[in-house]
Structure formats: C-alpha cells, structure tokens
CSV table of C-alpha atoms and ligand atoms in Angstrom, one decimal:
chain,number,residue,atom,x,y,z
A,1050,UNK,CA,0.0,0.0,0.0
A,1051,UNK,CA,0.9,3.7,0.0
A,1052,UNK,CA,-0.5,6.0,2.6
A,1053,UNK,CA,-0.3,9.8,3.2
A,1054,UNK,CA,1.9,10.7,6.1
A,1055,UNK,CA,2.2,14.4,6.6
A,1056,UNK,CA,3.2,15.7,3.2
A,1057,UNK,CA,4.7,12.5,1.8
A,1058,UNK,CA,3.5,9.2,0.5
A,1059,UNK,CA,4.8,6.3,2.5
A,1060,UNK,CA,5.2,2.8,0.9
A,1061,UNK,CA,4.3,0.0,3.3
A,1062,UNK,CA,3.8,-3.7,3.5
A,1063,UNK,CA,0.7,-5.1,5.1
A,1064,UNK,CA,0.5,-8.6,6.5
A,1065,UNK,CA,-2.5,-10.8,6.4
A,1066,UNK,CA,-3.1,-9.9,10.0
A,1067,UNK,CA,-3.4,-6.2,9.0
A,1068,UNK,CA,-0.1,-5.1,10.5
A,1069,UNK,CA,1.5,-2.2,8.6
A,1070,UNK,CA,5.3,-2.0,8.1
A,1071,UNK,CA,6.8,1.1,6.4
A,1072,UNK,CA,9.3,0.2,3.7
A,1073,UNK,CA,12.4,2.3,2.7
A,1074,UNK,CA,11.5,2.4,-1.1
A,1075,UNK,CA,9.5,5.4,-2.4
A,1076,UNK,CA,7.1,3.3,-4.5
A,1077,UNK,CA,6.1,-0.2,-5.7
A,1078,UNK,CA,8.3,-0.1,-8.8
A,1079,UNK,CA,11.4,0.9,-6.8
A,1080,UNK,CA,10.7,-2.0,-4.5
A,1081,UNK,CA,10.6,-4.3,-7.5
A,1082,UNK,CA,13.8,-2.8,-9.0
A,1083,UNK,CA,15.7,-3.3,-5.7
A,1084,UNK,CA,14.5,-6.9,-5.6
A,1085,UNK,CA,15.7,-7.5,-9.2
A,1086,UNK,CA,19.0,-5.9,-8.4
A,1087,UNK,CA,19.5,-8.3,-5.5
A,1088,UNK,CA,18.4,-11.3,-7.6
A,1089,UNK,CA,15.5,-12.0,-5.2
A,1090,UNK,CA,11.7,-11.7,-5.4
A,1091,UNK,CA,9.9,-8.7,-4.1
A,1092,UNK,CA,8.2,-10.9,-1.6
A,1093,UNK,CA,11.6,-12.1,-0.2
A,1094,UNK,CA,12.8,-8.5,-0.1
A,1095,UNK,CA,9.7,-7.4,1.8
A,1096,UNK,CA,10.0,-10.3,4.2
A,1097,UNK,CA,13.6,-9.5,5.0
A,1098,UNK,CA,12.9,-5.8,5.3
A,1099,UNK,CA,10.2,-6.3,8.0
A,1100,UNK,CA,11.9,-9.1,9.9
A,1101,UNK,CA,12.6,-7.9,13.5
A,1102,UNK,CA,10.8,-4.7,12.8
A,1103,UNK,CA,7.7,-3.4,14.7
A,1104,UNK,CA,4.6,-2.5,12.8
A,1105,UNK,CA,3.2,1.0,13.2
A,1106,UNK,CA,0.5,1.6,15.8
A,1107,UNK,CA,-2.2,2.4,13.3
A,1108,UNK,CA,-4.2,-0.4,11.6
A,1109,UNK,CA,-4.8,-0.3,7.9
A,1110,UNK,CA,-8.3,1.1,8.3
A,1111,UNK,CA,-7.0,4.2,10.0
A,1112,UNK,CA,-4.6,5.2,7.2
A,1113,UNK,CA,-5.2,7.7,4.5
A,1114,UNK,CA,-4.5,5.4,1.6
A,1115,UNK,CA,-3.4,6.6,-1.9
A,1116,UNK,CA,-3.5,4.7,-5.2
A,1117,UNK,CA,-0.9,1.9,-4.8
A,1118,UNK,CA,0.7,2.7,-8.1
A,1119,UNK,CA,0.6,5.6,-10.6
A,1120,UNK,CA,-0.1,3.3,-13.5
A,1121,UNK,CA,1.1,5.1,-16.7
A,1122,UNK,CA,-1.6,3.2,-18.6
A,1123,UNK,CA,-4.5,1.0,-17.7
A,1124,UNK,CA,-5.7,-1.4,-20.3
A,1125,UNK,CA,-8.7,-3.7,-19.9
A,1126,UNK,CA,-9.9,-7.0,-21.3
A,1127,UNK,CA,-13.6,-7.5,-22.0
A,1128,UNK,CA,-16.2,-10.3,-22.3
A,1129,UNK,CA,-13.9,-12.7,-20.4
A,1130,UNK,CA,-16.7,-14.0,-18.3
A,1131,UNK,CA,-20.0,-15.5,-19.4
A,1132,UNK,CA,-21.8,-12.9,-17.2
A,1133,UNK,CA,-20.3,-10.0,-19.1
A,1134,UNK,CA,-21.2,-11.6,-22.4
A,1135,UNK,CA,-24.8,-11.9,-21.3
A,1136,UNK,CA,-24.9,-8.3,-20.1
A,1137,UNK,CA,-23.3,-6.9,-23.3
A,1138,UNK,CA,-25.8,-8.9,-25.4
A,1139,UNK,CA,-28.7,-7.4,-23.4
A,1140,UNK,CA,-27.4,-3.9,-24.0
A,1141,UNK,CA,-26.7,-4.4,-27.7
A,1142,UNK,CA,-30.0,-6.2,-28.5
A,1143,UNK,CA,-32.4,-4.7,-26.1
A,1144,UNK,CA,-32.9,-8.1,-24.5
A,1145,UNK,CA,-33.3,-10.3,-27.6
A,1146,UNK,CA,-31.2,-13.0,-26.1
A,1147,UNK,CA,-31.5,-15.4,-29.1
A,1148,UNK,CA,-29.5,-13.0,-31.4
A,1149,UNK,CA,-25.9,-13.9,-32.1
A,1150,UNK,CA,-23.7,-10.9,-31.6
A,1151,UNK,CA,-20.1,-9.9,-31.9
A,1152,UNK,CA,-19.9,-10.3,-28.1
A,1153,UNK,CA,-20.7,-14.0,-28.6
A,1154,UNK,CA,-18.0,-14.1,-31.3
A,1155,UNK,CA,-15.3,-12.4,-29.2
A,1156,UNK,CA,-16.1,-14.7,-26.2
A,1157,UNK,CA,-15.1,-17.7,-28.3
A,1158,UNK,CA,-12.5,-16.1,-30.5
A,1159,UNK,CA,-8.8,-16.8,-30.1
A,1160,UNK,CA,-8.1,-13.0,-29.9
A,1161,UNK,CA,-9.6,-11.4,-26.7
A,1162,UNK,CA,-11.1,-8.0,-26.5
A,1163,UNK,CA,-8.5,-5.6,-25.1
A,1164,UNK,CA,-9.0,-1.9,-25.0
A,1165,UNK,CA,-7.2,1.2,-23.6
A,1166,UNK,CA,-9.0,2.2,-20.4
A,1167,UNK,CA,-7.2,4.9,-18.5
A,1168,UNK,CA,-4.1,7.0,-17.7
A,1169,UNK,CA,-2.7,7.9,-14.3
A,1170,UNK,CA,-4.4,11.3,-14.5
A,1171,UNK,CA,-7.8,9.8,-15.0
A,1172,UNK,CA,-7.4,7.1,-12.4
A,1173,UNK,CA,-8.3,7.5,-8.7
A,1174,UNK,CA,-7.3,5.5,-5.6
A,1175,UNK,CA,-9.1,4.2,-2.5
A,1176,UNK,CA,-11.3,6.7,-0.8
A,1177,UNK,CA,-11.4,9.1,-3.7
A,1178,UNK,CA,-14.4,9.8,-5.9
A,1179,UNK,CA,-15.1,8.2,-9.2
A,1180,UNK,CA,-17.3,10.4,-11.5
A,1181,UNK,CA,-20.4,10.0,-13.6
A,1182,UNK,CA,-20.7,11.1,-17.2
A,1183,UNK,CA,-23.3,13.8,-18.0
A,1184,UNK,CA,-24.6,12.1,-21.2
A,1185,UNK,CA,-25.4,8.6,-19.8
A,1186,UNK,CA,-28.4,7.3,-17.9
A,1187,UNK,CA,-27.1,3.8,-17.4
A,1188,UNK,CA,-23.8,3.7,-15.5
A,1189,UNK,CA,-22.3,0.9,-13.5
A,1190,UNK,CA,-19.0,-0.1,-11.8
A,1191,UNK,CA,-17.2,-3.1,-13.2
A,1192,UNK,CA,-15.3,-4.9,-10.4
A,1193,UNK,CA,-12.2,-6.5,-11.9
A,1194,UNK,CA,-8.9,-8.2,-10.9
A,1195,UNK,CA,-6.0,-6.1,-12.1
A,1196,UNK,CA,-2.6,-7.3,-13.1
A,1197,UNK,CA,0.4,-5.0,-12.4
A,1198,UNK,CA,2.9,-5.5,-15.1
A,1199,UNK,CA,6.6,-4.8,-15.8
A,1200,UNK,CA,7.7,-3.4,-19.2
A,1201,UNK,CA,8.2,-6.9,-20.6
A,1202,UNK,CA,4.7,-8.0,-19.5
A,1203,UNK,CA,6.0,-9.8,-16.4
A,1204,UNK,CA,3.2,-10.1,-13.8
A,1205,UNK,CA,4.4,-8.3,-10.6
A,1206,UNK,CA,1.3,-8.2,-8.6
A,1207,UNK,CA,-2.5,-8.2,-8.3
A,1208,UNK,CA,-4.8,-5.3,-7.5
A,1209,UNK,CA,-8.4,-4.4,-7.7
A,1210,UNK,CA,-9.8,-2.2,-10.5
A,1211,UNK,CA,-13.2,-0.5,-11.2
A,1212,UNK,CA,-13.8,-0.2,-14.9
A,1213,UNK,CA,-16.6,2.4,-14.7
A,1214,UNK,CA,-18.9,1.9,-17.8
A,1215,UNK,CA,-21.9,3.4,-19.6
A,1216,UNK,CA,-24.1,0.6,-20.7
A,1217,UNK,CA,-26.4,2.8,-22.8
A,1218,UNK,CA,-23.5,4.4,-24.8
A,1219,UNK,CA,-21.8,1.1,-25.5
A,1220,UNK,CA,-25.2,-0.6,-26.3
A,1221,UNK,CA,-26.1,2.1,-28.8
A,1222,UNK,CA,-23.0,1.4,-30.9
A,1223,UNK,CA,-19.9,-0.6,-30.1
A,1224,UNK,CA,-17.8,2.1,-31.9
A,1225,UNK,CA,-18.7,4.3,-29.0
A,1226,UNK,CA,-16.6,2.0,-26.6
A,1227,UNK,CA,-13.9,4.6,-25.8
A,1228,UNK,CA,-16.6,7.1,-24.7
A,1229,UNK,CA,-18.5,4.4,-22.7
A,1230,UNK,CA,-15.2,3.6,-20.9
A,1231,UNK,CA,-13.0,6.6,-20.7
A,1232,UNK,CA,-13.6,9.9,-19.1
A,1233,UNK,CA,-12.4,11.9,-16.1
A,1234,UNK,CA,-12.1,9.7,-12.9
A,1235,UNK,CA,-13.7,6.7,-14.7
A,1236,UNK,CA,-11.1,4.2,-13.3
A,1237,UNK,CA,-10.2,3.3,-9.8
A,1238,UNK,CA,-7.3,1.1,-8.5
A,1239,UNK,CA,-6.3,-0.2,-5.1
A,1240,UNK,CA,-6.3,-0.4,-2.1
A,1241,UNK,CA,-3.2,-2.6,-2.3
A,1242,UNK,CA,-1.0,-4.6,-4.6
A,1243,UNK,CA,-0.6,-8.2,-3.6
A,1244,UNK,CA,2.7,-9.6,-4.8
A,1245,UNK,CA,2.4,-12.4,-7.3
A,1246,UNK,CA,4.4,-14.8,-5.1
A,1247,UNK,CA,2.0,-14.2,-2.3
A,1248,UNK,CA,-0.9,-15.7,-4.3
A,1249,UNK,CA,-1.1,-19.5,-4.6
A,1250,UNK,CA,-3.9,-19.6,-7.2
A,1251,UNK,CA,-5.1,-16.5,-9.0
A,1252,UNK,CA,-7.9,-18.6,-10.5
A,1253,UNK,CA,-9.5,-19.0,-7.0
A,1254,UNK,CA,-10.0,-15.4,-5.8
A,1255,UNK,CA,-13.4,-14.4,-4.5
A,1256,UNK,CA,-14.7,-11.1,-5.8
A,1257,UNK,CA,-17.6,-9.2,-4.1
A,1258,UNK,CA,-19.2,-5.9,-5.1
A,1259,UNK,CA,-21.5,-3.9,-2.9
A,1260,UNK,CA,-23.2,-0.6,-3.7
A,1261,UNK,CA,-24.8,1.6,-1.0
A,1262,UNK,CA,-27.3,4.4,-1.5
A,1263,UNK,CA,-28.0,6.7,1.5
A,1264,UNK,CA,-26.6,3.9,3.7
A,1265,UNK,CA,-28.7,1.1,2.3
A,1266,UNK,CA,-27.1,-1.7,0.4
A,1267,UNK,CA,-28.8,-1.6,-3.1
A,1268,UNK,CA,-26.6,-4.0,-5.0
A,1269,UNK,CA,-24.6,-7.0,-4.0
A,1270,UNK,CA,-22.9,-9.6,-6.2
A,1271,UNK,CA,-20.2,-12.2,-5.9
A,1272,UNK,CA,-18.1,-14.2,-8.3
A,1273,UNK,CA,-14.8,-16.1,-8.5
A,1274,UNK,CA,-11.9,-15.7,-10.8
A,1275,UNK,CA,-12.3,-19.5,-11.5
A,1276,UNK,CA,-15.1,-18.4,-13.9
A,1277,UNK,CA,-12.6,-16.5,-16.1
A,1278,UNK,CA,-12.8,-17.9,-19.6
A,1279,UNK,CA,-9.1,-17.1,-20.4
A,1280,UNK,CA,-5.7,-17.5,-18.8
A,1281,UNK,CA,-4.1,-14.4,-17.4
A,1282,UNK,CA,-0.9,-15.1,-19.5
A,1283,UNK,CA,-3.1,-15.2,-22.6
A,1284,UNK,CA,-4.5,-11.7,-21.9
A,1285,UNK,CA,-1.0,-10.4,-21.2
A,1286,UNK,CA,0.4,-12.0,-24.4
A,1287,UNK,CA,-2.1,-10.2,-26.6
A,1288,UNK,CA,-1.5,-6.9,-24.7
A,1289,UNK,CA,2.2,-7.1,-25.2
A,1290,UNK,CA,2.1,-8.2,-28.9
A,1291,UNK,CA,3.9,-5.6,-31.0
A,1292,UNK,CA,3.2,-3.1,-28.2
A,1293,UNK,CA,5.4,-1.0,-26.0
A,1294,UNK,CA,4.6,-1.4,-22.3
A,1295,UNK,CA,5.6,0.9,-19.5
A,1296,UNK,CA,6.6,-0.3,-16.1
A,1297,UNK,CA,3.6,-0.4,-13.8
A,1298,UNK,CA,1.0,-0.7,-16.5
A,1299,UNK,CA,-2.2,-2.3,-15.2
A,1300,UNK,CA,-4.3,-4.8,-17.1
A,1301,UNK,CA,-7.9,-5.2,-15.9
A,1302,UNK,CA,-9.1,-8.7,-16.6
A,1303,UNK,CA,-12.8,-8.2,-17.2
A,1304,UNK,CA,-15.9,-8.2,-15.1
A,1305,UNK,CA,-18.0,-11.1,-13.8
A,1306,UNK,CA,-20.4,-9.0,-11.7
A,1307,UNK,CA,-23.0,-6.9,-13.3
A,1308,UNK,CA,-25.7,-5.1,-11.3
A,1309,UNK,CA,-29.4,-5.8,-12.3
A,1310,UNK,CA,-30.4,-4.2,-15.6
A,1311,UNK,CA,-32.6,-1.6,-14.0
A,1312,UNK,CA,-29.8,-0.2,-11.8
A,1313,UNK,CA,-27.7,2.9,-12.6
A,1314,UNK,CA,-25.2,4.6,-10.3
A,1315,UNK,CA,-26.2,7.9,-8.8
A,1316,UNK,CA,-24.2,10.7,-7.2
A,1317,UNK,CA,-23.5,9.9,-3.5
A,1318,UNK,CA,-23.4,6.1,-4.0
A,1319,UNK,CA,-20.7,4.2,-2.3
A,1320,UNK,CA,-19.0,1.4,-4.2
A,1321,UNK,CA,-17.1,-1.4,-2.4
A,1322,UNK,CA,-15.1,-4.0,-4.4
A,1323,UNK,CA,-13.4,-6.8,-2.4
A,1324,UNK,CA,-11.0,-9.4,-3.6
A,1325,UNK,CA,-9.6,-12.1,-1.3
A,1326,UNK,CA,-6.2,-11.2,0.0
A,1327,UNK,CA,-6.1,-7.8,-1.8
A,1328,UNK,CA,-8.6,-5.9,0.3
A,1329,UNK,CA,-11.6,-3.7,-0.3
A,1330,UNK,CA,-11.5,-0.8,-2.8
A,1331,UNK,CA,-14.0,1.9,-1.6
A,1332,UNK,CA,-15.0,4.9,-3.7
A,1333,UNK,CA,-17.9,7.3,-3.5
A,1334,UNK,CA,-19.6,8.5,-6.7
A,1335,UNK,CA,-19.5,12.2,-7.7
A,1336,UNK,CA,-22.1,13.6,-10.1
A,1337,UNK,CA,-21.2,14.6,-13.6
A,1338,UNK,CA,-19.1,17.8,-13.8
A,1339,UNK,CA,-18.1,17.8,-10.1
B,872,DO4,O1,-17.2,-5.0,-24.6
B,872,DO4,C1,-17.1,-4.2,-23.7
B,872,DO4,C2,-16.3,-4.2,-22.5
B,872,DO4,C3,-16.6,-5.3,-21.6
B,872,DO4,C4,-15.9,-5.2,-20.3
B,872,DO4,O2,-15.4,-4.1,-20.0
B,872,DO4,C5,-15.8,-6.3,-19.4
B,872,DO4,O3,-16.3,-7.4,-19.8
B,872,DO4,O4,-15.3,-6.2,-18.3
B,873,MG,MG1,-14.8,-4.2,-17.8
C-alpha cells in the first residue's frame, strides 16, 4: 500500500493480520527494482525488510490510503466471463437473447477484446471519488482483478480495478466504446498490490461488489476468478504483442459481476469491491461535472 503521512506518500507492507510495516522504497516499482538488483523476489525483499521490525501503531483502516501505483496506462480486457457476455448482449440487442452478436464471437474467438482504459491522471485511488458522465443514464462499476505488469509484461502483482462503464452508450453502438469507458475519474485502483508470489492460485479469488445508497445496500454480487474464460498469461500476451509497455501498466481482466439491468449509479453512492487477499476498494460517486 501507499499512505499519506504528513506531506509524503509512504510505501508500506501489510501482513494478512493487518499489521503495517513502512518500507524504505518510495514506491512499488522501486521495490521491484531493488529486488531485481539483488536477484530475489519482491516478496523475499519485503520479508527481510520487515523481519525484526515493529509495525506502526495504526491499523490499515485508520490510514489515508493513496493509489498503490501511478499506472502510466491502464488497459482492460472485456467479455472474459459469461456474465459479461450476457450483459453486453442485453445492452446491444435490447434483451433479444437469441440473437448472435459480436460479443458471442469475441467470447469464443482466439483473440480477446483488449482496450485502452485509462491513464494515471484519469485514475483515482481508494477513498477518492469516481465520477459519472453527464450524457449517460445507465452507468455501473465493473469490479475486476487487475494485473500490475513490468515493461516486458511480467506479472508483478494483483490489484483491484473498477472499470466504470456506460451501458447505454456502448449498447447504442460498439464504436462508442472509448466514450463508454474513458472519461475523467472513470477508473479506480487499489487499495493494495498483492505480490504475485503471495498468491497460490489466481484462479480462485473471491470477488464481491456492494453498492450503498444513502446507507442502504442496493446491489450485492459475488463471483470467483475461477469463472474466467481465459488464462491471465493469454491476456498479457495479446496486450504485449507488437506493443510498447511501460513499467507499472495495469491490465484489468474483465468483469464477472453486473448489477441488475434496472440499476444505474447515482451521485452519492458508495461502491465497495473486495477481492480475497487484496482488500476492499472503496469509492464514492461524484455527479457529472463535479
Ligand atoms: O465490450 C465491452 C467491454 C466489456 C468489459 O469491460 C468487461 O467485460 O469487463
Ligand atoms: Mg470491464
């Protein structure tokens, strides 16, 4: 994690017990670079750095968390879960579920859907506000497992992403996808990066999404990364193909939780996305133009 301490951002390791240990590096990529220079994994470096140290007095919940990495680019895969395929078909056909669409085709095709989602300036971290678009009446969060990548596509860690989406704009015409996906504060990442070596099986992570309106829970959904149609390496290999990647790029792996069709986000809503071992990404929703 990174948290705000006086005027500086502090990098820290969090144990599964919730104890927080400050680290000497300034950010996640420096930690990775130091580990590479020593020929050890980032997990080994963290373990040796916190051995014999005392955690800080505050628990994780008390800290002012920042986005765990300033990802220069965020890319996203789409229609990687059956649930997303069904939801996209509903948007595109107005509910004619017997029609065969390009969403059906991409779900089964060798080449996955991968699109450019966000830049560091458009991405917010835990506790910050995501924003609504002014020209959409049907907006939802998309809770997704995110892969933090090195410049050669090496998977360094896992995080949580919210691929904010406008179902009406995408449903009207798939060529509107960039407008349905990308605008100011339409992406959120955090609260933590879990190092790859600290995850036994990335295909068995529980994902939950909860949306609260005026304190009442109005949406709840759960899923498991075991439902992912594709392998993570497969998504990364298409992203890196003939591409230039920057250290710390994040690849979101698609959504498997879609709120009921009649639901649209409203200003003031609170979105919680939880993934086992990574934490809970909490964002409130700001109205358009805020
Ligand atoms: O086809 C549009 C995007 C789908 C998407 O973002 C997802 O499945 O998560
Ligand atoms: Mg998505």
